[in-house]
Amino acid sequence: MRKKIVAGNWKMNKTHSESIALINELKDAISSDLSNTEVMVAPTSVNLFPSVSAADGTSIEVIAQNMHEADNGAFTGEISGSMLKSIGVNTVILGHSERRAIYGETDELLAQKVDAALNNHIRIIFCVGETLEVRKQDQHFIEVANQIRKSLFHLSAADWENIVIAYEPVWAIGTGETASPDQAQEMHDFIRKIINKKYTSEISDNLSILYGGSVKPNNAKEIFAKEDVDGGLIGGASLKAEDFLAIINSI
Ligand code: 13P
């Protein structure tokens, strides 16, 4: 059975003490009986190590927002998969639309990052999604299929055990506008089908596909209720314990 996941992407928010305070609030409130649901938070890189320590022994996994494609070398300011692994980080978000749009990360570069993460035994939450312009031109299925094909279709069947996909329509990120539950379901179903076609139904059935883009306590339940939506990647609403907990409890 595929895992349900609720992950908070904190982006460039929270100082050291704020990060620890939020983890402490969450861990006190999250019941240990989450059965098939994983809860993750992604602090900024400078706060990863103390966050891993703060979450130690709880059901919260601390994950990274990004990593470099090389293991080490002259890459000023960058962080590698082996470094993440060495501080107990076992999952990374790759391909977020902000990384693609603001930092020019291409599908080809992301394929290299995917390989580097897997080589370091790091699980990946791989983000895909179309801009509003692309959706208006009715090209969103083609766009998302291309993103997946170019960055993930070189992987072996076994690699897929360490892949989670997050569908994050760019027009819904931080805008307060969310995809309707039907729009999310339609894309998630499409993603599962193309993976089934390229690989096997076992792989596509076991793949967790998260929705991200203005998920809030008041809309999480109906989005998560859709058959092919296996949880969420939450931005703004993951910064407040009360809201994030409400979203976790909606699943
Ligand atoms: P918001 O929930 O703030 O729209 O952000 C979504 C997101 O980008 C998560 O990665």
PDB file of C-alpha atoms and ligand atoms in Angstrom:
ATOM      1  CA  MET A   1       0.000   0.000   0.000  1.00  0.00           C
ATOM      2  CA  ARG A   2       1.353   3.416  -0.857  1.00  0.00           C
ATOM      3  CA  LYS A   3       2.326   5.812   1.896  1.00  0.00           C
ATOM      4  CA  LYS A   4       0.425   8.948   2.778  1.00  0.00           C
ATOM      5  CA  ILE A   5       2.757  11.895   3.287  1.00  0.00           C
ATOM      6  CA  VAL A   6       2.255  15.413   4.576  1.00  0.00           C
ATOM      7  CA  ALA A   7       5.411  17.491   4.122  1.00  0.00           C
ATOM      8  CA  GLY A   8       5.979  21.108   5.091  1.00  0.00           C
ATOM      9  CA  ASN A   9       8.294  23.061   2.813  1.00  0.00           C
ATOM     10  CA  TRP A  10       9.422  25.972   4.952  1.00  0.00           C
ATOM     11  CA  LYS A  11      11.296  27.601   2.035  1.00  0.00           C
ATOM     12  CA  MET A  12      13.488  30.533   3.241  1.00  0.00           C
ATOM     13  CA  ASN A  13      11.605  31.019   6.493  1.00  0.00           C
ATOM     14  CA  LYS A  14      12.373  30.529  10.207  1.00  0.00           C
ATOM     15  CA  THR A  15      15.538  31.247  12.147  1.00  0.00           C
ATOM     16  CA  HIS A  16      17.282  28.576  14.182  1.00  0.00           C
ATOM     17  CA  SER A  17      15.217  29.149  17.325  1.00  0.00           C
ATOM     18  CA  GLU A  18      11.971  29.466  15.377  1.00  0.00           C
ATOM     19  CA  SER A  19      12.660  26.165  13.596  1.00  0.00           C
ATOM     20  CA  ILE A  20      13.270  24.322  16.839  1.00  0.00           C
ATOM     21  CA  ALA A  21      10.218  25.906  18.451  1.00  0.00           C
ATOM     22  CA  LEU A  22       7.980  24.800  15.583  1.00  0.00           C
ATOM     23  CA  ILE A  23       9.334  21.236  15.668  1.00  0.00           C
ATOM     24  CA  ASN A  24       8.740  21.120  19.419  1.00  0.00           C
ATOM     25  CA  GLU A  25       5.157  22.330  18.980  1.00  0.00           C
ATOM     26  CA  LEU A  26       4.537  19.750  16.278  1.00  0.00           C
ATOM     27  CA  LYS A  27       6.075  16.834  18.113  1.00  0.00           C
ATOM     28  CA  ASP A  28       4.038  17.499  21.219  1.00  0.00           C
ATOM     29  CA  ALA A  29       0.840  17.472  19.208  1.00  0.00           C
ATOM     30  CA  ILE A  30       1.378  14.716  16.653  1.00  0.00           C
ATOM     31  CA  SER A  31       0.012  11.459  17.908  1.00  0.00           C
ATOM     32  CA  SER A  32       2.314   8.509  17.511  1.00  0.00           C
ATOM     33  CA  ASP A  33      -0.602   6.677  15.938  1.00  0.00           C
ATOM     34  CA  LEU A  34      -0.269   8.093  12.431  1.00  0.00           C
ATOM     35  CA  SER A  35      -0.429   4.561  11.009  1.00  0.00           C
ATOM     36  CA  ASN A  36       0.272   4.924   7.302  1.00  0.00           C
ATOM     37  CA  THR A  37       1.075   8.666   7.258  1.00  0.00           C
ATOM     38  CA  GLU A  38       4.544  10.195   7.227  1.00  0.00           C
ATOM     39  CA  VAL A  39       5.043  13.758   8.458  1.00  0.00           C
ATOM     40  CA  MET A  40       8.042  15.724   7.184  1.00  0.00           C
ATOM     41  CA  VAL A  41       9.375  19.233   7.540  1.00  0.00           C
ATOM     42  CA  ALA A  42      11.946  20.908   5.303  1.00  0.00           C
ATOM     43  CA  PRO A  43      13.800  23.698   7.126  1.00  0.00           C
ATOM     44  CA  THR A  44      16.346  25.843   5.338  1.00  0.00           C
ATOM     45  CA  SER A  45      19.752  24.144   5.030  1.00  0.00           C
ATOM     46  CA  VAL A  46      21.456  26.058   7.845  1.00  0.00           C
ATOM     47  CA  ASN A  47      18.826  24.762  10.251  1.00  0.00           C
ATOM     48  CA  LEU A  48      18.798  21.149   9.091  1.00  0.00           C
ATOM     49  CA  PHE A  49      21.211  19.692  11.629  1.00  0.00           C
ATOM     50  CA  PRO A  50      19.632  21.197  14.770  1.00  0.00           C
ATOM     51  CA  SER A  51      16.215  20.276  13.385  1.00  0.00           C
ATOM     52  CA  VAL A  52      17.269  16.657  12.908  1.00  0.00           C
ATOM     53  CA  SER A  53      18.367  16.637  16.552  1.00  0.00           C
ATOM     54  CA  ALA A  54      15.132  18.276  17.714  1.00  0.00           C
ATOM     55  CA  ALA A  55      13.034  15.725  15.828  1.00  0.00           C
ATOM     56  CA  ASP A  56      15.080  12.733  16.931  1.00  0.00           C
ATOM     57  CA  GLY A  57      12.904   9.967  18.347  1.00  0.00           C
ATOM     58  CA  THR A  58       9.670  11.534  17.053  1.00  0.00           C
ATOM     59  CA  SER A  59       7.534  10.658  14.044  1.00  0.00           C
ATOM     60  CA  ILE A  60       8.668  13.828  12.239  1.00  0.00           C
ATOM     61  CA  GLU A  61      11.243  13.421   9.468  1.00  0.00           C
ATOM     62  CA  VAL A  62      13.474  16.400   8.690  1.00  0.00           C
ATOM     63  CA  ILE A  63      14.149  16.718   4.959  1.00  0.00           C
ATOM     64  CA  ALA A  64      16.140  19.050   2.688  1.00  0.00           C
ATOM     65  CA  GLN A  65      14.794  21.552   0.173  1.00  0.00           C
ATOM     66  CA  ASN A  66      17.562  21.073  -2.393  1.00  0.00           C
ATOM     67  CA  MET A  67      21.014  19.588  -2.990  1.00  0.00           C
ATOM     68  CA  HIS A  68      23.849  19.813  -5.497  1.00  0.00           C
ATOM     69  CA  GLU A  69      24.455  17.186  -8.169  1.00  0.00           C
ATOM     70  CA  ALA A  70      28.126  16.660  -7.224  1.00  0.00           C
ATOM     71  CA  ASP A  71      29.355  14.949  -4.071  1.00  0.00           C
ATOM     72  CA  ASN A  72      32.019  17.552  -3.296  1.00  0.00           C
ATOM     73  CA  GLY A  73      34.249  20.094  -5.000  1.00  0.00           C
ATOM     74  CA  ALA A  74      34.635  23.759  -5.790  1.00  0.00           C
ATOM     75  CA  PHE A  75      30.971  24.766  -5.672  1.00  0.00           C
ATOM     76  CA  THR A  76      30.848  27.728  -3.301  1.00  0.00           C
ATOM     77  CA  GLY A  77      27.694  27.860  -1.240  1.00  0.00           C
ATOM     78  CA  GLU A  78      26.360  24.453  -2.264  1.00  0.00           C
ATOM     79  CA  ILE A  79      25.432  21.355  -0.238  1.00  0.00           C
ATOM     80  CA  SER A  80      25.861  17.764  -1.386  1.00  0.00           C
ATOM     81  CA  GLY A  81      23.888  14.594  -0.852  1.00  0.00           C
ATOM     82  CA  SER A  82      26.707  13.024   1.135  1.00  0.00           C
ATOM     83  CA  MET A  83      26.654  16.039   3.479  1.00  0.00           C
ATOM     84  CA  LEU A  84      22.903  15.706   3.972  1.00  0.00           C
ATOM     85  CA  LYS A  85      23.264  12.022   4.636  1.00  0.00           C
ATOM     86  CA  SER A  86      26.057  12.669   7.156  1.00  0.00           C
ATOM     87  CA  ILE A  87      23.706  14.717   9.361  1.00  0.00           C
ATOM     88  CA  GLY A  88      20.826  12.245   9.160  1.00  0.00           C
ATOM     89  CA  VAL A  89      18.801  13.748   6.315  1.00  0.00           C
ATOM     90  CA  ASN A  90      17.361  10.962   4.165  1.00  0.00           C
ATOM     91  CA  THR A  91      14.922  12.785   1.890  1.00  0.00           C
ATOM     92  CA  VAL A  92      15.297  15.805  -0.408  1.00  0.00           C
ATOM     93  CA  ILE A  93      12.867  17.942  -2.391  1.00  0.00           C
ATOM     94  CA  LEU A  94      14.073  18.358  -5.992  1.00  0.00           C
ATOM     95  CA  GLY A  95      12.625  20.280  -8.921  1.00  0.00           C
ATOM     96  CA  HIS A  96      10.564  22.764  -6.960  1.00  0.00           C
ATOM     97  CA  SER A  97       9.180  25.378  -9.341  1.00  0.00           C
ATOM     98  CA  GLU A  98      11.010  28.119  -7.429  1.00  0.00           C
ATOM     99  CA  ARG A  99      14.309  26.319  -8.101  1.00  0.00           C
ATOM    100  CA  ARG A 100      13.335  25.908 -11.748  1.00  0.00           C
ATOM    101  CA  ALA A 101      12.099  29.479 -12.278  1.00  0.00           C
ATOM    102  CA  ILE A 102      14.403  31.551 -10.066  1.00  0.00           C
ATOM    103  CA  TYR A 103      17.602  29.482 -10.244  1.00  0.00           C
ATOM    104  CA  GLY A 104      17.230  28.148 -13.771  1.00  0.00           C
ATOM    105  CA  GLU A 105      17.234  24.454 -12.871  1.00  0.00           C
ATOM    106  CA  THR A 106      16.519  22.465 -16.015  1.00  0.00           C
ATOM    107  CA  ASP A 107      15.073  18.990 -16.460  1.00  0.00           C
ATOM    108  CA  GLU A 108      18.561  17.789 -17.440  1.00  0.00           C
ATOM    109  CA  LEU A 109      20.217  19.237 -14.340  1.00  0.00           C
ATOM    110  CA  LEU A 110      17.441  17.751 -12.221  1.00  0.00           C
ATOM    111  CA  ALA A 111      18.123  14.311 -13.723  1.00  0.00           C
ATOM    112  CA  GLN A 112      21.710  14.660 -12.436  1.00  0.00           C
ATOM    113  CA  LYS A 113      20.497  15.740  -9.006  1.00  0.00           C
ATOM    114  CA  VAL A 114      18.120  12.776  -8.914  1.00  0.00           C
ATOM    115  CA  ASP A 115      21.015  10.409  -9.659  1.00  0.00           C
ATOM    116  CA  ALA A 116      23.202  12.049  -7.008  1.00  0.00           C
ATOM    117  CA  ALA A 117      20.464  11.727  -4.393  1.00  0.00           C
ATOM    118  CA  LEU A 118      19.810   8.074  -5.202  1.00  0.00           C
ATOM    119  CA  ASN A 119      23.555   7.319  -5.176  1.00  0.00           C
ATOM    120  CA  ASN A 120      23.578   8.659  -1.632  1.00  0.00           C
ATOM    121  CA  HIS A 121      20.501   6.597  -0.695  1.00  0.00           C
ATOM    122  CA  ILE A 122      18.402   9.722  -0.334  1.00  0.00           C
ATOM    123  CA  ARG A 123      14.707   9.554  -1.134  1.00  0.00           C
ATOM    124  CA  ILE A 124      13.374  12.247  -3.465  1.00  0.00           C
ATOM    125  CA  ILE A 125      10.190  14.289  -3.481  1.00  0.00           C
ATOM    126  CA  PHE A 126      10.254  15.345  -7.113  1.00  0.00           C
ATOM    127  CA  CYS A 127       8.128  18.386  -7.974  1.00  0.00           C
ATOM    128  CA  VAL A 128       6.397  18.905 -11.297  1.00  0.00           C
ATOM    129  CA  GLY A 129       3.782  21.388 -12.428  1.00  0.00           C
ATOM    130  CA  GLU A 130       2.715  23.797 -15.133  1.00  0.00           C
ATOM    131  CA  THR A 131       2.471  27.578 -15.250  1.00  0.00           C
ATOM    132  CA  LEU A 132      -0.855  29.325 -15.769  1.00  0.00           C
ATOM    133  CA  GLU A 133       0.121  30.167 -19.333  1.00  0.00           C
ATOM    134  CA  VAL A 134       0.741  26.505 -20.125  1.00  0.00           C
ATOM    135  CA  ARG A 135      -2.573  25.480 -18.568  1.00  0.00           C
ATOM    136  CA  LYS A 136      -4.449  28.131 -20.535  1.00  0.00           C
ATOM    137  CA  GLN A 137      -2.961  26.663 -23.703  1.00  0.00           C
ATOM    138  CA  ASP A 138      -4.155  23.251 -22.573  1.00  0.00           C
ATOM    139  CA  GLN A 139      -0.591  21.942 -22.594  1.00  0.00           C
ATOM    140  CA  HIS A 140      -0.389  21.001 -18.914  1.00  0.00           C
ATOM    141  CA  PHE A 141      -0.445  17.241 -19.382  1.00  0.00           C
ATOM    142  CA  ILE A 142       2.300  17.429 -22.000  1.00  0.00           C
ATOM    143  CA  GLU A 143       4.370  19.722 -19.796  1.00  0.00           C
ATOM    144  CA  VAL A 144       4.150  17.505 -16.717  1.00  0.00           C
ATOM    145  CA  ALA A 145       4.803  14.353 -18.769  1.00  0.00           C
ATOM    146  CA  ASN A 146       7.928  15.976 -20.222  1.00  0.00           C
ATOM    147  CA  GLN A 147       9.216  16.999 -16.805  1.00  0.00           C
ATOM    148  CA  ILE A 148       8.839  13.428 -15.573  1.00  0.00           C
ATOM    149  CA  ARG A 149      10.214  11.835 -18.722  1.00  0.00           C
ATOM    150  CA  LYS A 150      13.309  14.042 -18.892  1.00  0.00           C
ATOM    151  CA  SER A 151      14.305  13.802 -15.235  1.00  0.00           C
ATOM    152  CA  LEU A 152      13.027  10.410 -14.102  1.00  0.00           C
ATOM    153  CA  PHE A 153      12.542   7.992 -16.995  1.00  0.00           C
ATOM    154  CA  HIS A 154      16.184   6.920 -17.031  1.00  0.00           C
ATOM    155  CA  LEU A 155      15.679   5.372 -13.586  1.00  0.00           C
ATOM    156  CA  SER A 156      15.548   1.639 -12.980  1.00  0.00           C
ATOM    157  CA  ALA A 157      12.419   0.005 -11.613  1.00  0.00           C
ATOM    158  CA  ALA A 158      14.153  -0.428  -8.237  1.00  0.00           C
ATOM    159  CA  ASP A 159      14.957   3.304  -8.057  1.00  0.00           C
ATOM    160  CA  TRP A 160      11.245   4.114  -7.909  1.00  0.00           C
ATOM    161  CA  GLU A 161      11.040   2.832  -4.347  1.00  0.00           C
ATOM    162  CA  ASN A 162      12.784   6.074  -3.426  1.00  0.00           C
ATOM    163  CA  ILE A 163      10.716   8.457  -5.525  1.00  0.00           C
ATOM    164  CA  VAL A 164       7.689  10.481  -4.453  1.00  0.00           C
ATOM    165  CA  ILE A 165       6.128  12.910  -6.924  1.00  0.00           C
ATOM    166  CA  ALA A 166       4.585  16.222  -5.912  1.00  0.00           C
ATOM    167  CA  TYR A 167       2.242  17.874  -8.398  1.00  0.00           C
ATOM    168  CA  GLU A 168       2.481  21.588  -7.744  1.00  0.00           C
ATOM    169  CA  PRO A 169       0.752  23.732 -10.355  1.00  0.00           C
ATOM    170  CA  VAL A 170       2.813  26.931 -10.401  1.00  0.00           C
ATOM    171  CA  TRP A 171      -0.306  29.090 -10.555  1.00  0.00           C
ATOM    172  CA  ALA A 172      -1.467  27.681  -7.225  1.00  0.00           C
ATOM    173  CA  ILE A 173       1.760  28.209  -5.260  1.00  0.00           C
ATOM    174  CA  GLY A 174       1.525  30.991  -2.722  1.00  0.00           C
ATOM    175  CA  THR A 175      -1.375  32.553  -4.612  1.00  0.00           C
ATOM    176  CA  GLY A 176      -4.248  31.398  -2.434  1.00  0.00           C
ATOM    177  CA  GLU A 177      -5.680  29.856  -5.576  1.00  0.00           C
ATOM    178  CA  THR A 178      -5.731  26.093  -5.388  1.00  0.00           C
ATOM    179  CA  ALA A 179      -6.352  23.460  -8.005  1.00  0.00           C
ATOM    180  CA  SER A 180      -9.814  22.040  -7.506  1.00  0.00           C
ATOM    181  CA  PRO A 181      -9.875  18.518  -6.087  1.00  0.00           C
ATOM    182  CA  ASP A 182     -10.964  17.327  -9.537  1.00  0.00           C
ATOM    183  CA  GLN A 183      -8.099  19.121 -11.276  1.00  0.00           C
ATOM    184  CA  ALA A 184      -5.636  17.571  -8.816  1.00  0.00           C
ATOM    185  CA  GLN A 185      -7.154  14.116  -9.219  1.00  0.00           C
ATOM    186  CA  GLU A 186      -7.092  14.394 -13.004  1.00  0.00           C
ATOM    187  CA  MET A 187      -3.359  15.210 -13.054  1.00  0.00           C
ATOM    188  CA  HIS A 188      -2.433  12.640 -10.410  1.00  0.00           C
ATOM    189  CA  ASP A 189      -4.303   9.960 -12.335  1.00  0.00           C
ATOM    190  CA  PHE A 190      -2.475  11.035 -15.505  1.00  0.00           C
ATOM    191  CA  ILE A 191       0.922  10.868 -13.757  1.00  0.00           C
ATOM    192  CA  ARG A 192       0.177   7.404 -12.400  1.00  0.00           C
ATOM    193  CA  LYS A 193      -0.870   6.240 -15.860  1.00  0.00           C
ATOM    194  CA  ILE A 194       2.284   7.404 -17.632  1.00  0.00           C
ATOM    195  CA  ILE A 195       4.412   5.701 -14.989  1.00  0.00           C
ATOM    196  CA  ASN A 196       2.380   2.544 -15.330  1.00  0.00           C
ATOM    197  CA  LYS A 197       2.914   2.657 -19.095  1.00  0.00           C
ATOM    198  CA  LYS A 198       6.680   3.168 -18.857  1.00  0.00           C
ATOM    199  CA  TYR A 199       7.226   0.810 -15.895  1.00  0.00           C
ATOM    200  CA  THR A 200       4.688  -1.504 -14.229  1.00  0.00           C
ATOM    201  CA  SER A 201       1.379  -1.184 -12.417  1.00  0.00           C
ATOM    202  CA  GLU A 202       3.145  -2.306  -9.241  1.00  0.00           C
ATOM    203  CA  ILE A 203       5.423   0.725  -9.429  1.00  0.00           C
ATOM    204  CA  SER A 204       2.673   3.177 -10.298  1.00  0.00           C
ATOM    205  CA  ASP A 205       0.324   1.781  -7.646  1.00  0.00           C
ATOM    206  CA  ASN A 206       3.002   2.084  -4.965  1.00  0.00           C
ATOM    207  CA  LEU A 207       4.043   5.602  -5.931  1.00  0.00           C
ATOM    208  CA  SER A 208       2.933   8.344  -3.539  1.00  0.00           C
ATOM    209  CA  ILE A 209       1.796  11.438  -5.445  1.00  0.00           C
ATOM    210  CA  LEU A 210       1.383  14.585  -3.346  1.00  0.00           C
ATOM    211  CA  TYR A 211      -0.486  17.745  -4.218  1.00  0.00           C
ATOM    212  CA  GLY A 212       1.006  21.166  -3.441  1.00  0.00           C
ATOM    213  CA  GLY A 213      -0.266  24.689  -3.987  1.00  0.00           C
ATOM    214  CA  SER A 214      -2.197  26.702  -1.405  1.00  0.00           C
ATOM    215  CA  VAL A 215      -3.259  23.716   0.657  1.00  0.00           C
ATOM    216  CA  LYS A 216      -4.883  25.131   3.795  1.00  0.00           C
ATOM    217  CA  PRO A 217      -6.798  23.682   6.738  1.00  0.00           C
ATOM    218  CA  ASN A 218     -10.071  24.556   5.010  1.00  0.00           C
ATOM    219  CA  ASN A 219      -9.388  22.784   1.708  1.00  0.00           C
ATOM    220  CA  ALA A 220      -7.027  19.927   2.633  1.00  0.00           C
ATOM    221  CA  LYS A 221      -9.705  17.388   3.405  1.00  0.00           C
ATOM    222  CA  GLU A 222     -11.450  17.472   0.048  1.00  0.00           C
ATOM    223  CA  ILE A 223      -8.165  17.436  -1.881  1.00  0.00           C
ATOM    224  CA  PHE A 224      -6.762  14.546   0.177  1.00  0.00           C
ATOM    225  CA  ALA A 225     -10.015  12.633  -0.265  1.00  0.00           C
ATOM    226  CA  LYS A 226      -9.284  12.106  -3.956  1.00  0.00           C
ATOM    227  CA  GLU A 227      -8.240   8.607  -4.859  1.00  0.00           C
ATOM    228  CA  ASP A 228      -4.878   9.440  -6.401  1.00  0.00           C
ATOM    229  CA  VAL A 229      -3.885  12.208  -3.993  1.00  0.00           C
ATOM    230  CA  ASP A 230      -1.618  10.639  -1.376  1.00  0.00           C
ATOM    231  CA  GLY A 231      -0.959  13.730   0.693  1.00  0.00           C
ATOM    232  CA  GLY A 232       0.435  17.215   0.323  1.00  0.00           C
ATOM    233  CA  LEU A 233       3.502  19.389   0.053  1.00  0.00           C
ATOM    234  CA  ILE A 234       2.572  22.427   2.080  1.00  0.00           C
ATOM    235  CA  GLY A 235       4.223  25.847   1.927  1.00  0.00           C
ATOM    236  CA  GLY A 236       2.738  28.804   3.801  1.00  0.00           C
ATOM    237  CA  ALA A 237       0.377  26.778   5.957  1.00  0.00           C
ATOM    238  CA  SER A 238       3.227  24.612   7.262  1.00  0.00           C
ATOM    239  CA  LEU A 239       4.797  27.593   9.042  1.00  0.00           C
ATOM    240  CA  LYS A 240       2.166  27.654  11.795  1.00  0.00           C
ATOM    241  CA  ALA A 241       1.823  24.574  13.982  1.00  0.00           C
ATOM    242  CA  GLU A 242      -1.943  24.956  14.296  1.00  0.00           C
ATOM    243  CA  ASP A 243      -2.505  25.060  10.527  1.00  0.00           C
ATOM    244  CA  PHE A 244      -0.027  22.317   9.697  1.00  0.00           C
ATOM    245  CA  LEU A 245      -1.504  20.049  12.370  1.00  0.00           C
ATOM    246  CA  ALA A 246      -5.000  20.667  11.023  1.00  0.00           C
ATOM    247  CA  ILE A 247      -3.780  19.667   7.557  1.00  0.00           C
ATOM    248  CA  ILE A 248      -2.079  16.533   8.913  1.00  0.00           C
ATOM    249  CA  ASN A 249      -5.304  15.623  10.686  1.00  0.00           C
ATOM    250  CA  SER A 250      -7.259  16.002   7.423  1.00  0.00           C
ATOM    251  CA  ILE A 251      -5.594  13.020   5.852  1.00  0.00           C
TER     252      ILE A 251
HETATM  253  P1  13P B   1       1.990  27.199  -0.713  1.00  0.00           P
HETATM  254  O1  13P B   1       1.345  26.108   0.107  1.00  0.00           O
HETATM  255  O2  13P B   1       2.469  28.365   0.093  1.00  0.00           O
HETATM  256  O3  13P B   1       1.156  27.585  -1.889  1.00  0.00           O
HETATM  257  O4  13P B   1       3.353  26.546  -1.320  1.00  0.00           O
HETATM  258  C1  13P B   1       3.292  25.311  -1.922  1.00  0.00           C
HETATM  259  C2  13P B   1       4.672  24.879  -2.194  1.00  0.00           C
HETATM  260  O5  13P B   1       5.378  25.470  -2.989  1.00  0.00           O
HETATM  261  C3  13P B   1       5.184  23.726  -1.439  1.00  0.00           C
HETATM  262  O6  13P B   1       6.405  23.284  -1.953  1.00  0.00           O
END
